[in-house]
XYZ file of C-alpha atoms in Angstrom:
630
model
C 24.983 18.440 -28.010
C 24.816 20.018 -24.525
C 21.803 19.710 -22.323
C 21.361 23.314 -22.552
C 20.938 22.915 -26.581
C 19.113 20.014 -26.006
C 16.508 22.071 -24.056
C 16.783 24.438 -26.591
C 15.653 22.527 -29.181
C 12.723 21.103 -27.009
C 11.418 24.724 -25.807
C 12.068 26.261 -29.512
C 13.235 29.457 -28.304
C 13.737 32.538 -30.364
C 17.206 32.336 -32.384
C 19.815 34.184 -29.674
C 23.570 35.120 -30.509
C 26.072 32.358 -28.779
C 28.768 33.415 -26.723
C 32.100 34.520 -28.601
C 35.095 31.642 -27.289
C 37.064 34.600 -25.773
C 40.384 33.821 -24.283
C 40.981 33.367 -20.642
C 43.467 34.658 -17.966
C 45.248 31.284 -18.475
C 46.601 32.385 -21.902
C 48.548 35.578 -21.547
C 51.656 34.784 -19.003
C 52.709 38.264 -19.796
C 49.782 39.658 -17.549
C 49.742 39.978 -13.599
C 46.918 37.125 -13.132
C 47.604 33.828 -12.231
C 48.376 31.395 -15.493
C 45.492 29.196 -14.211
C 42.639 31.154 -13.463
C 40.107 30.124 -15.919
C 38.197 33.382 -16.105
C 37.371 35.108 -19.785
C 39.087 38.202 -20.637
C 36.789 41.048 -20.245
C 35.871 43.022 -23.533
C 38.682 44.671 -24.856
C 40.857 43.693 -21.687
C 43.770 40.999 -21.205
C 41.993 39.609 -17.773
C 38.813 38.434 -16.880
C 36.932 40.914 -14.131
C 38.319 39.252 -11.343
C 41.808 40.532 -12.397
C 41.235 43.134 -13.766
C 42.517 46.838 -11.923
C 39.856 48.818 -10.297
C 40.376 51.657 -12.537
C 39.991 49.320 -15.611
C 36.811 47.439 -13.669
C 35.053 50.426 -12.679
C 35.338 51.414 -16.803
C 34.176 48.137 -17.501
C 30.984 48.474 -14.912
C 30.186 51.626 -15.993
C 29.376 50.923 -19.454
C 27.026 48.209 -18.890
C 23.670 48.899 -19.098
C 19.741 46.799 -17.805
C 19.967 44.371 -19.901
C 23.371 44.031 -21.476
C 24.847 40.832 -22.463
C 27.252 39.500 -20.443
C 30.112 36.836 -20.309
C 31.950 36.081 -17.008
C 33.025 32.011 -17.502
C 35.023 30.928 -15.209
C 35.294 34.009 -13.660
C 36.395 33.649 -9.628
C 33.434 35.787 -7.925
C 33.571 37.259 -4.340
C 30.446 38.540 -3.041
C 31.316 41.900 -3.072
C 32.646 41.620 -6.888
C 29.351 39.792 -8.169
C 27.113 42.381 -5.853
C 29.295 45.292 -8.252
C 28.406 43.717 -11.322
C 24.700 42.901 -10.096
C 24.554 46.848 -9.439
C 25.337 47.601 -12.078
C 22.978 45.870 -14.501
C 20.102 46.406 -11.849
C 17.082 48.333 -13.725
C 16.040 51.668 -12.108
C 12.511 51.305 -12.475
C 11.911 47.878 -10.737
C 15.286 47.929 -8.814
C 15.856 44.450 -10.062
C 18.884 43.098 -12.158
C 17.938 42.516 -15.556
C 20.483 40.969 -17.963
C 20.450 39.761 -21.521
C 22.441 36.466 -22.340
C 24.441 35.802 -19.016
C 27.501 33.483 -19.361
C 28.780 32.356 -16.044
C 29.556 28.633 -16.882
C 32.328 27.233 -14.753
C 32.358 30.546 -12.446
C 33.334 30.111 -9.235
C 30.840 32.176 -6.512
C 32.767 31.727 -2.954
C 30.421 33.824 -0.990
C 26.518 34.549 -1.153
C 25.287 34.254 -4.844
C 22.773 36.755 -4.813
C 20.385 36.611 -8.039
C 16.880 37.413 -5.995
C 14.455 38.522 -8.317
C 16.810 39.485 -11.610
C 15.302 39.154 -14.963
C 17.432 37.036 -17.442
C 16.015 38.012 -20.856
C 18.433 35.719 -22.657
C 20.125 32.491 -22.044
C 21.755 31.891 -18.464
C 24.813 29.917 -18.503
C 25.500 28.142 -15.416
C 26.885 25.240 -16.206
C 29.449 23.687 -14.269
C 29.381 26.614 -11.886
C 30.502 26.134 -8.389
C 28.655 27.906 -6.025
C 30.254 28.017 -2.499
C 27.746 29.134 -0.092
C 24.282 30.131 -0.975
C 22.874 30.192 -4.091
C 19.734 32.589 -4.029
C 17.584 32.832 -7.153
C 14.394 33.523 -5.267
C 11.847 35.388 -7.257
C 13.866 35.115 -10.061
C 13.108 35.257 -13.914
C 14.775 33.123 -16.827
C 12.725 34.303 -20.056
C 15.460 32.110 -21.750
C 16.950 28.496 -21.217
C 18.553 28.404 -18.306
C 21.553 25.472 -17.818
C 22.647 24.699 -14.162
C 24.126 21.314 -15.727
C 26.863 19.802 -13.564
C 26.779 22.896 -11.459
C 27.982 22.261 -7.692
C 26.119 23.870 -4.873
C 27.939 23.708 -2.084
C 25.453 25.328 0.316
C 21.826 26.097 -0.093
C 20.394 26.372 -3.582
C 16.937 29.109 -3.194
C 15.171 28.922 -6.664
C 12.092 29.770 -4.628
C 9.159 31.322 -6.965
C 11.440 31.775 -9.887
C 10.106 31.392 -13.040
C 11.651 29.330 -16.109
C 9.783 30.276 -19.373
C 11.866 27.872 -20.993
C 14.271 25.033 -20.558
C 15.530 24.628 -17.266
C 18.808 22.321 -17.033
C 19.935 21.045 -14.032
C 21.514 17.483 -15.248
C 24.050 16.513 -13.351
C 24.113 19.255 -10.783
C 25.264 18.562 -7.044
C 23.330 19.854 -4.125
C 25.468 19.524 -1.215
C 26.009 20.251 2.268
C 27.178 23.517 2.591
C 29.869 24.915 5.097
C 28.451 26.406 8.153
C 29.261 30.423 8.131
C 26.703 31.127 11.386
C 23.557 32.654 8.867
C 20.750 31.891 11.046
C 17.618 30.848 8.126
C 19.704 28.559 5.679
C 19.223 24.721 6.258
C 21.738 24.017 3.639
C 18.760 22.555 1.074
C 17.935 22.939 -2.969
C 14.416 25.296 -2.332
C 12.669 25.259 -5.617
C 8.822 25.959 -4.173
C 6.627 27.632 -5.928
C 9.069 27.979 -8.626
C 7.461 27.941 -12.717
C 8.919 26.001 -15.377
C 6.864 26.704 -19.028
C 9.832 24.874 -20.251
C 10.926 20.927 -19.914
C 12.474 20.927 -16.792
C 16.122 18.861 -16.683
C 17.231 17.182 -13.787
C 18.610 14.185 -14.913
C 21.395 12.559 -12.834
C 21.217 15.351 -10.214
C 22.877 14.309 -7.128
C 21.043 16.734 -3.818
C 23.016 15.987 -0.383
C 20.562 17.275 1.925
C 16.882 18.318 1.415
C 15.188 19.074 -1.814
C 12.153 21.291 -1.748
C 9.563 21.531 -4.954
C 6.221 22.159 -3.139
C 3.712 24.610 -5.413
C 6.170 24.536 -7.983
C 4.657 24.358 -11.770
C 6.388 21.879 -14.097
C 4.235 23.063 -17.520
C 5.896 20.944 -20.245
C 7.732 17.874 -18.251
C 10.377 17.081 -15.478
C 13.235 15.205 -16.142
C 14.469 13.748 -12.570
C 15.531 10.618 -13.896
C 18.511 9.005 -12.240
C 18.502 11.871 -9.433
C 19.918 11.356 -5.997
C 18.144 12.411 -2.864
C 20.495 11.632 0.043
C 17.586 13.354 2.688
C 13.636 14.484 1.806
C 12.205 15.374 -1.195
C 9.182 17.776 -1.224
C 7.155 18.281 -4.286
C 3.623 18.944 -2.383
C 0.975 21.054 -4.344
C 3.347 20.313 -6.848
C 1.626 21.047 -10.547
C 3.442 18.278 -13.343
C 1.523 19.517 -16.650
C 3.678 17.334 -18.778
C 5.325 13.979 -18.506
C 6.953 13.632 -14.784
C 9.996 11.129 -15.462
C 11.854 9.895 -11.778
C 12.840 7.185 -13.794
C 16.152 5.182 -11.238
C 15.607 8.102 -9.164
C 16.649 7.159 -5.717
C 15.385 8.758 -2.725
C 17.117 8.151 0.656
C 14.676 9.536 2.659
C 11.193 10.735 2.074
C 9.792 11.746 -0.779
C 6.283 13.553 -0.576
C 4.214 14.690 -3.018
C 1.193 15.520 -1.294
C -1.545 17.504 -3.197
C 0.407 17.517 -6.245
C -1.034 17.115 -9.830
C -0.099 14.449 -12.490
C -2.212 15.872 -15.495
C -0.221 13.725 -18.227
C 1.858 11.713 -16.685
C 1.910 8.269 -18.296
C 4.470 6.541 -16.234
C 5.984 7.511 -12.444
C 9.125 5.633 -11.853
C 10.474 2.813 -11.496
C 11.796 4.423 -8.338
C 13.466 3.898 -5.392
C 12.705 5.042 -1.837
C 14.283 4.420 1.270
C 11.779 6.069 3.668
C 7.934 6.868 2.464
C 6.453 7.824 -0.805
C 3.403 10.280 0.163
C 0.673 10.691 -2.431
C -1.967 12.091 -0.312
C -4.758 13.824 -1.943
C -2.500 14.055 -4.817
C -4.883 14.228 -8.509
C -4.422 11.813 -11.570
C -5.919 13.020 -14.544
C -4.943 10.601 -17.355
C -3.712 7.261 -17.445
C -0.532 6.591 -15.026
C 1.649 3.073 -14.208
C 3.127 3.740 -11.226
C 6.667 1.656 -10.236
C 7.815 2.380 -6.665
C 10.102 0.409 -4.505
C 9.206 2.099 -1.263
C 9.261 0.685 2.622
C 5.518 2.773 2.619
C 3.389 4.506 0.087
C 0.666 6.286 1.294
C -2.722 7.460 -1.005
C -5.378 8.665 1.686
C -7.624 10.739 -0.053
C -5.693 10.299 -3.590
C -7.847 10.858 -6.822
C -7.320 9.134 -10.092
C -9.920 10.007 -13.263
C -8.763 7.398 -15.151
C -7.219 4.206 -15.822
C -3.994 3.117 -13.098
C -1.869 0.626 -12.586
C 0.807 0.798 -9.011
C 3.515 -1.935 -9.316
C 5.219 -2.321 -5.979
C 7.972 -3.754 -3.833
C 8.834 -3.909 -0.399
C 5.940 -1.349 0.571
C 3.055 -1.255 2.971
C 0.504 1.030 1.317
C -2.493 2.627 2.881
C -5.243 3.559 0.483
C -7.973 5.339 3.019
C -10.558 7.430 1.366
C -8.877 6.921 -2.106
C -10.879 7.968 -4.794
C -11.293 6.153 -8.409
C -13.717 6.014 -11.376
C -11.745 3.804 -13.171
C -10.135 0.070 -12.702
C -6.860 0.534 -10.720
C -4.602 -2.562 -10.051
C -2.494 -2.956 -7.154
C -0.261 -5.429 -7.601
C 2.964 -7.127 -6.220
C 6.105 -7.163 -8.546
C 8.074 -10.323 -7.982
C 11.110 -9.421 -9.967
C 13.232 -5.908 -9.571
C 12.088 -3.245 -11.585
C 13.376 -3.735 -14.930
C 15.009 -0.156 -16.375
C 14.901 1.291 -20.068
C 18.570 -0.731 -20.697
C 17.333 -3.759 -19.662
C 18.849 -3.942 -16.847
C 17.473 -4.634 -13.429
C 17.081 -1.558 -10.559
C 19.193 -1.598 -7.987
C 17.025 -1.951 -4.817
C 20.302 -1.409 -2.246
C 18.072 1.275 0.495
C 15.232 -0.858 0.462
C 16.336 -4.408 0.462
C 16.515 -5.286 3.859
C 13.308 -6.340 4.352
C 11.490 -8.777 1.848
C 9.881 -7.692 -1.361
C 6.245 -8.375 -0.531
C 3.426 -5.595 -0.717
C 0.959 -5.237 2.375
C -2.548 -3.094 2.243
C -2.405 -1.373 5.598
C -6.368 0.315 4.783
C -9.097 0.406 2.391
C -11.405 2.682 4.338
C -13.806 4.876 2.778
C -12.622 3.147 -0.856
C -14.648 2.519 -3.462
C -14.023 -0.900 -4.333
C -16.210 -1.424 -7.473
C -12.830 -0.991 -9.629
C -10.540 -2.094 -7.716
C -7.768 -5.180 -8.489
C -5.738 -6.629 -5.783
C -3.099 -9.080 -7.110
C -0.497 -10.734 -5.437
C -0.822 -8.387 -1.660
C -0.622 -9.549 2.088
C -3.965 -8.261 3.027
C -3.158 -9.939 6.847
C -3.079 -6.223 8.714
C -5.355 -4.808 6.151
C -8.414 -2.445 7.352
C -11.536 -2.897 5.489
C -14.622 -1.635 7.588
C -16.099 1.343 5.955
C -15.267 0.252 2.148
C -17.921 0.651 0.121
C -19.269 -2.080 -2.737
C -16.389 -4.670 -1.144
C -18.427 -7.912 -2.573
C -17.019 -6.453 -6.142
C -13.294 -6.451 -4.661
C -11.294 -8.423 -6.976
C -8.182 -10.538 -5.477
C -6.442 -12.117 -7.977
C -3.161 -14.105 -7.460
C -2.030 -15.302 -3.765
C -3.752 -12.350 -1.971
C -3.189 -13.539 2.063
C -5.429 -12.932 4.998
C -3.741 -13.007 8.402
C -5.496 -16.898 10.308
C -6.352 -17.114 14.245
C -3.852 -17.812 16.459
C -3.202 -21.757 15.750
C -2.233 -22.535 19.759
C -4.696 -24.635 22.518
C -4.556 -22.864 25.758
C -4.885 -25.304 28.013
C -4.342 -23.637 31.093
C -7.060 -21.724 31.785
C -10.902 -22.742 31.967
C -12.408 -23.190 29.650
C -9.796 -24.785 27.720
C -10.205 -22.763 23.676
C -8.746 -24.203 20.488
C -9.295 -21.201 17.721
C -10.556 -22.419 14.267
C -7.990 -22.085 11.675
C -9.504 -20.065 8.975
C -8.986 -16.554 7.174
C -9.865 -13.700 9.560
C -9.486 -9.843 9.349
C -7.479 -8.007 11.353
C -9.722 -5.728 12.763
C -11.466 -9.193 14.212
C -8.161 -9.715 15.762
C -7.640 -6.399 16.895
C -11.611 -6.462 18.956
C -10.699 -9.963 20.158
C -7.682 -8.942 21.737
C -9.474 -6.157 23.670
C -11.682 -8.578 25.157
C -11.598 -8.844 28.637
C -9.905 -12.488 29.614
C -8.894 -12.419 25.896
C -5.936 -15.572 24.703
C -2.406 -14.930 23.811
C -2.353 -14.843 20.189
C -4.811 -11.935 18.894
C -3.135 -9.089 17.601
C -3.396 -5.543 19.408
C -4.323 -2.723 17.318
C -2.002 -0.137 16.148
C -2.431 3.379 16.989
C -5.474 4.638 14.546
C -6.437 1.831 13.407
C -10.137 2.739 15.134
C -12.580 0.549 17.147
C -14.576 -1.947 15.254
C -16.911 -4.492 16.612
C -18.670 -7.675 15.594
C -21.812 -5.225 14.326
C -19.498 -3.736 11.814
C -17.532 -6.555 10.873
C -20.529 -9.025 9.552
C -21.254 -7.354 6.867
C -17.214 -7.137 6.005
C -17.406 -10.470 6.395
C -20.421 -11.185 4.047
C -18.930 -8.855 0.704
C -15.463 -10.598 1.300
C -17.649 -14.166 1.279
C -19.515 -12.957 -2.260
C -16.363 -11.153 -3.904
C -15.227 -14.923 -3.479
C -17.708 -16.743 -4.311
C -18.042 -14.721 -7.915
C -14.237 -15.787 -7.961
C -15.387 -19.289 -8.188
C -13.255 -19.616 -4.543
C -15.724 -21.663 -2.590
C -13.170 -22.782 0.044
C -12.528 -18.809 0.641
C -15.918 -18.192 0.432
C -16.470 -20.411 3.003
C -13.968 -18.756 5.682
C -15.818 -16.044 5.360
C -19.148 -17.058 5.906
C -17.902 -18.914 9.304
C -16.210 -15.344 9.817
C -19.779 -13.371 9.191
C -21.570 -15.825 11.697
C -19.068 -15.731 14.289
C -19.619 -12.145 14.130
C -23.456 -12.529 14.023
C -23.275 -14.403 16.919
C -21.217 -12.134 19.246
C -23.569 -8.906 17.704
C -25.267 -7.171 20.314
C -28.257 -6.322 17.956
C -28.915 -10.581 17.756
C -31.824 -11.703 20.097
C -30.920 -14.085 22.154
C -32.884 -16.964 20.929
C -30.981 -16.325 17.758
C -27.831 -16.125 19.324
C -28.287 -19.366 20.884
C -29.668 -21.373 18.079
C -26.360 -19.921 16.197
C -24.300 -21.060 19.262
C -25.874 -24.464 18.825
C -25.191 -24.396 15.028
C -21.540 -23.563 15.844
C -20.854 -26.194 18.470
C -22.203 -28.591 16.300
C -20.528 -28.226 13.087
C -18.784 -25.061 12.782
C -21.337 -23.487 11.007
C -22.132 -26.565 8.583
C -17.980 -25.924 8.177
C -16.161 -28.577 9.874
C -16.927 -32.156 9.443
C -14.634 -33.066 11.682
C -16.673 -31.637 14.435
C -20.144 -33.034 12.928
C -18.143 -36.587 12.591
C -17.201 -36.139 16.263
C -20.873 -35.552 17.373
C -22.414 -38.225 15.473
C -19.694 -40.441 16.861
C -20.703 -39.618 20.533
C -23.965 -39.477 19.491
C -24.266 -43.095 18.382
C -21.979 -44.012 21.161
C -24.366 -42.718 23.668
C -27.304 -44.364 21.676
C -26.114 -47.974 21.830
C -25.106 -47.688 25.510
C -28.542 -46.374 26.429
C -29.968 -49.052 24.366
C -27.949 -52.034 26.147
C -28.528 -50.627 29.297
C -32.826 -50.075 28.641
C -33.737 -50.468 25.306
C -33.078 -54.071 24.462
C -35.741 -56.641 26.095
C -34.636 -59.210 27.939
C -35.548 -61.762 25.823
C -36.823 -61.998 22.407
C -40.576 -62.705 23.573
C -42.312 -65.829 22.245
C -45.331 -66.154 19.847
C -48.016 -67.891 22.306
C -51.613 -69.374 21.089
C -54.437 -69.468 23.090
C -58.280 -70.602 22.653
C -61.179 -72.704 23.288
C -62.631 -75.540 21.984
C -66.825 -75.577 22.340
C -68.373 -78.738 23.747
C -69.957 -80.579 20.826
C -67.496 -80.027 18.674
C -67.181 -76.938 16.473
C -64.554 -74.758 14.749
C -61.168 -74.149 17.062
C -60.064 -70.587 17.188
C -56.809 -69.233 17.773
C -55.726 -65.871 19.576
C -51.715 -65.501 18.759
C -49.576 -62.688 20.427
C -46.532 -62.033 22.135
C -45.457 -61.175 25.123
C -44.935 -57.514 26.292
C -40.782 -57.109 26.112
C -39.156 -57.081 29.760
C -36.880 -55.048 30.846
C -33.364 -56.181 30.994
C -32.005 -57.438 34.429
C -28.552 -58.753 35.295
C -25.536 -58.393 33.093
C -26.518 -56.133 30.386
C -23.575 -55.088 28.113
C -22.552 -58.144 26.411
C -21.462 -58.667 23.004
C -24.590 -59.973 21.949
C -26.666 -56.852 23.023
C -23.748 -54.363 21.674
C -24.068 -56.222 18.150
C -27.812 -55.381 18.748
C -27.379 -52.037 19.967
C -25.383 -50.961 17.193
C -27.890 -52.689 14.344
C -31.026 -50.309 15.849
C -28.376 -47.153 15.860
C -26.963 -47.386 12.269
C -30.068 -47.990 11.325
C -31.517 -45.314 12.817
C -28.566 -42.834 11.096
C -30.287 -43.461 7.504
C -34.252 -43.697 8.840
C -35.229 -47.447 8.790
C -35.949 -49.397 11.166
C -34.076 -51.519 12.904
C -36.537 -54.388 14.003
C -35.421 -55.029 17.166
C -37.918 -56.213 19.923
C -37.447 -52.709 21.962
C -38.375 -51.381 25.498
C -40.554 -48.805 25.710
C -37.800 -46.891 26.631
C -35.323 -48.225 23.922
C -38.168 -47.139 21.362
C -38.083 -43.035 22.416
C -34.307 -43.598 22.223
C -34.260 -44.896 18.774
C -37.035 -42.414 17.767
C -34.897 -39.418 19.118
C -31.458 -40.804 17.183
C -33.394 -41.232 13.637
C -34.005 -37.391 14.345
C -30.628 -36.271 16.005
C -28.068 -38.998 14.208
C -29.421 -37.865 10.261
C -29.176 -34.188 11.146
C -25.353 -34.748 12.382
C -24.585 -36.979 9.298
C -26.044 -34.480 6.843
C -24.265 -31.456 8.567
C -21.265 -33.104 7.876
C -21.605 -33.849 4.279
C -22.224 -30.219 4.055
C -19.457 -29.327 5.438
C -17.114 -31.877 2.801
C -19.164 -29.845 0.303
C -18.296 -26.404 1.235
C -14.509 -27.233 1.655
C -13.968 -29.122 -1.759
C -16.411 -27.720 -4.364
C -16.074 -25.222 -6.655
């Protein structure tokens, strides 16, 4: 079955008569044409109209009438010869060609193919037509199926505003480059815009050389581009897909856009193959779609889906600003190629040079509330301005980009960055900084100017959309994230600022136990050398009894004391008085006390490390907490 029956079948068209299997010049040696020209005998005539004599051709044209059928296979056409015929089947009251079923299959066309604006009220028959220069079929209208299977254009192919009311074939057709002839206008492209097809449109295995233009044009039962070759751009903005829309193993080379367009049924998009970027922009979604792209960029700013969606990726950086959808979408990362209807895998050849992971460039003005993030480097992703982010849902290994893991040493002070999960629009206002580290990324060019008042509360949904994950360790990155950016906030007072500074230096937040540990380290060092140096006494003092004894005899009484401690003199820090030091400090790090015969000084300096020492200690049990619980 051909594709053009196929389509016939699909489009149930009105019963038409098929073409009668004439002979062609080829089979009568006894005639003047050549024995290989393909071309069907004209009616009643041993040669096809491309041989025939003018007196017998002019006969021939005469007798045809708007709207006759017509069958010129393999016919040779020069412009002048297909302009005759044209003339005479053009209809005096709209000026127009109009012709009934048109049979040009395998007809060659070497100069301008000019079709603008005729009316075929039957089938057309150009399959496996070779088209020369230009094809132009602007305007025009194919009440019938039309078949441009396996056709060859050789130059530009203008379909612009034509109208299909049936099946359109074009399976196996080659777009190519055409031959430059000096017309000023033609960019050598396939220009199908605002073209109608009320029929399934066929493109399978189509094979365009240089651009292919589909903007405004109306696909009302489906499009077939599946296994279609675009060696340059692909344009199918405003593009109206009423039916299925199948680029099933199509491979683009360059762009493909589809800006505006409208997916009203389309249950699948893909797997495809792009070398350049897939645009989506503001395009609609009306049902339920899986989209499978392979693509070095996809971009959806402003794109609307109204229901269910799924977008399986590879390779592609994908920037979702101002995206719009009411129902659950999934991005996810596809480790594996693209598996095709055969079982086979999808050859990946234009976009394999770079690895297969998927990075969120923006989720700006996005409502997150349904949204599904599995398996995506979110490292250069921008999030300020995305609403209901604490109900973000990252599922798989979603990555954050980390601060730069370097010590600068050479300049004053000396920083060492915090390794933890950080945004990249924190990177990008740290880098702006004035006297701002190596290591902090710049921003790219409209990525926008965010500061730390914009960032906390970024910081604070990413902390909860964890923490309902059950990720306390993420959770926790975040929350040292939101108070690093609370603390550098303009809108902070400073008291604030510097009891968070305070909080910071002294354990990250209630974050790092290592730099708790490292305070209550110094701080018990610094105890016990205060408290050899002044805290200790001298000597243990001595119980001494004292009283008086009344003349005559008479009950003694007793006064017993001690001495008032001295203060040390002479060699102070000996082993002794460090094994006493360090009894009164870690006693003082869990509130008892430590016994010791103290100073008066050595007693404020034990009071002030039962405060400081316990605080320390706790802060860094917190901080075990936050890292391993769950």
């Amino acid at each position: 079955m051909s594709v053009l029956d196929r389509l016939s079948n699909m489009s149930q068209p009105s019963p038409t008569p098929s073409l009668p299997n004439w002979p062609h010049c080829g089979q009568d040696s006894s005639t003047e044409n050549p024995v290989g020209c393909p071309g069907i005998h004209v009616p009643g005539h041993t040669a096809c109209l491309a041989h025939l004599g003018e007196p017998e051709r002019a006969s021939y044209l005469a007798s045809l009438t708007p709207g006759a059928d017509i069958d010129h296979r393999g016919t040779p056409f020069t412009e002048s010869l297909l302009n005759a015929l044209l003339t005479s089947l053009r209809d005096p009251t709209t000026g127009h060609p109009r012709l009934g079923i048109a049979g040009f299959a395998s007809a060659v066309f070497e100069g301008i193919a000019q079709f603008g604006s005729a009316v075929f009220e039957g089938d057309a028959w150009f399959d496996s037509a070779a088209f020369k220069v230009d094809a132009v079929f602007r305007s025009a209208a194919f009440e019938g199926n039309a078949d441009f299977g396996s056709a060859i254009f050789e130059g530009d192919a203008w379909f612009g505003s034509a109208a299909f009311k049936r099946g359109a074939g074009f399976g196996s057709a080659a777009f190519k480059e055409g031959a430059d002839f000096g017309s000023v206008g033609f960019e050598n492209i396939a220009d199908f815009g605002s073209a109608i097809f009320e029929g399934l449109a066929w493109f399978e295995s189509a094979a365009f050389k240089r651009g292919a233009r589909f903007g405004s044009a109306a696909f009302k039962r489906g499009a077939h581009f599946g296994m279609v070759t675009f060696k340059r751009g692909a344009g199918f903005g405003s593009a109206v897909f009423e039916g299925l829309a199948d680029f099933g193993s199509a491979v683009f080379e360059g762009d493909a856009w589809f800006e505006s367009a409208t997916f009203e049924r389309a249950v699948s998009v893909g797997p495809l193959v792009c070398a350049g970027r897939v645009g989506l922009s503001e395009a609609e979604f009306a049902g339920p779609v899986t989209l499978s792209i392979a693509a070095r960029r996809l971009e959806c700013r402003r794109t609307r889906w109204s229901s269910t969606a799924e977008v399986r990726l590879r390779y592609a950086t994908v920037d979702f600003s101002h995206a719009v959808f009411e129902y659950p979408l999934t991005i996810a990362a596809e480790p594996d190629p693209f598996l095709l209807t055969n079982g086979r895998q999808m050859t990946e050849g234009v976009v394999s040079a770079s690895g297969p992971g998927v990075r969120l460039a923006s989720l700006r003005g996005v409502d997150a509330a349904h949204l599904v993030l599995s398996d995506v480097d979110l490292s250069q992703c921008l999030f300020a301005g995305t609403v209901h982010l604490d109900q973000l849902r990252l599922e798989g290994a979603c990555t954050f980009d980390t601060a730069p893991p370097a010590v600068y040493w050479r300049r004053w002070p000396p920083v060492r960055f915090t390794q933890r999960r950080i945004l990249a629009e924190e990177h990008h206002w740290r880098a702006g900084q004035p006297g701002a580290a190596r290591g902090w990324n710049v921003a790219v060019l409209g990525a926008g100017r965010v500061g730390p008042l914009q960032l906390a509360p970024v910081y604070r949904a990413l902390r909860k959309a964890f923490e309902d994950g059950k990720h306390e360790p993420g959770a926790a990155d975040f929350y040292y994230g939101e108070m690093e950016m609370r603390r550098q906030a303009d809108d902070i007072p400073r008291s604030e600022r510097r009891l968070l500074t305070a909080y910071w230096a002294l354990s990250g937040y209630g974050l790092r136990a290592s730099r708790a540990l490292a305070w209550l380290g110094a701080a018990m060092l610094l105890t016990i050398m205060l408290l050899m140096a002044v805290g200790l006494a001298k000597d243990t003092p001595k119980q001494t009894a004292t009283g008086t004894v009344p003349v005559g005899g008479g009950t003694v009484t007793f006064e017993i004391g001690t001495d008032d401690p001295q203060n040390p003199t002479g060699d102070r820090f000996t082993g002794e008085r460090f094994e006493k030091s360090l009894n009164v400090t870690l006693n003082s790090v869990v509130f008892r006390v430590s016994g010791q015969d103290l100073t008066t000084a050595g007693t404020y300096i034990e009071m002030a490390s039962r405060l400081t020492e316990p605080v320390l200690l706790g802060l860094a049990v917190l901080a075990v907490r936050n890292r391993v619980k769950r």
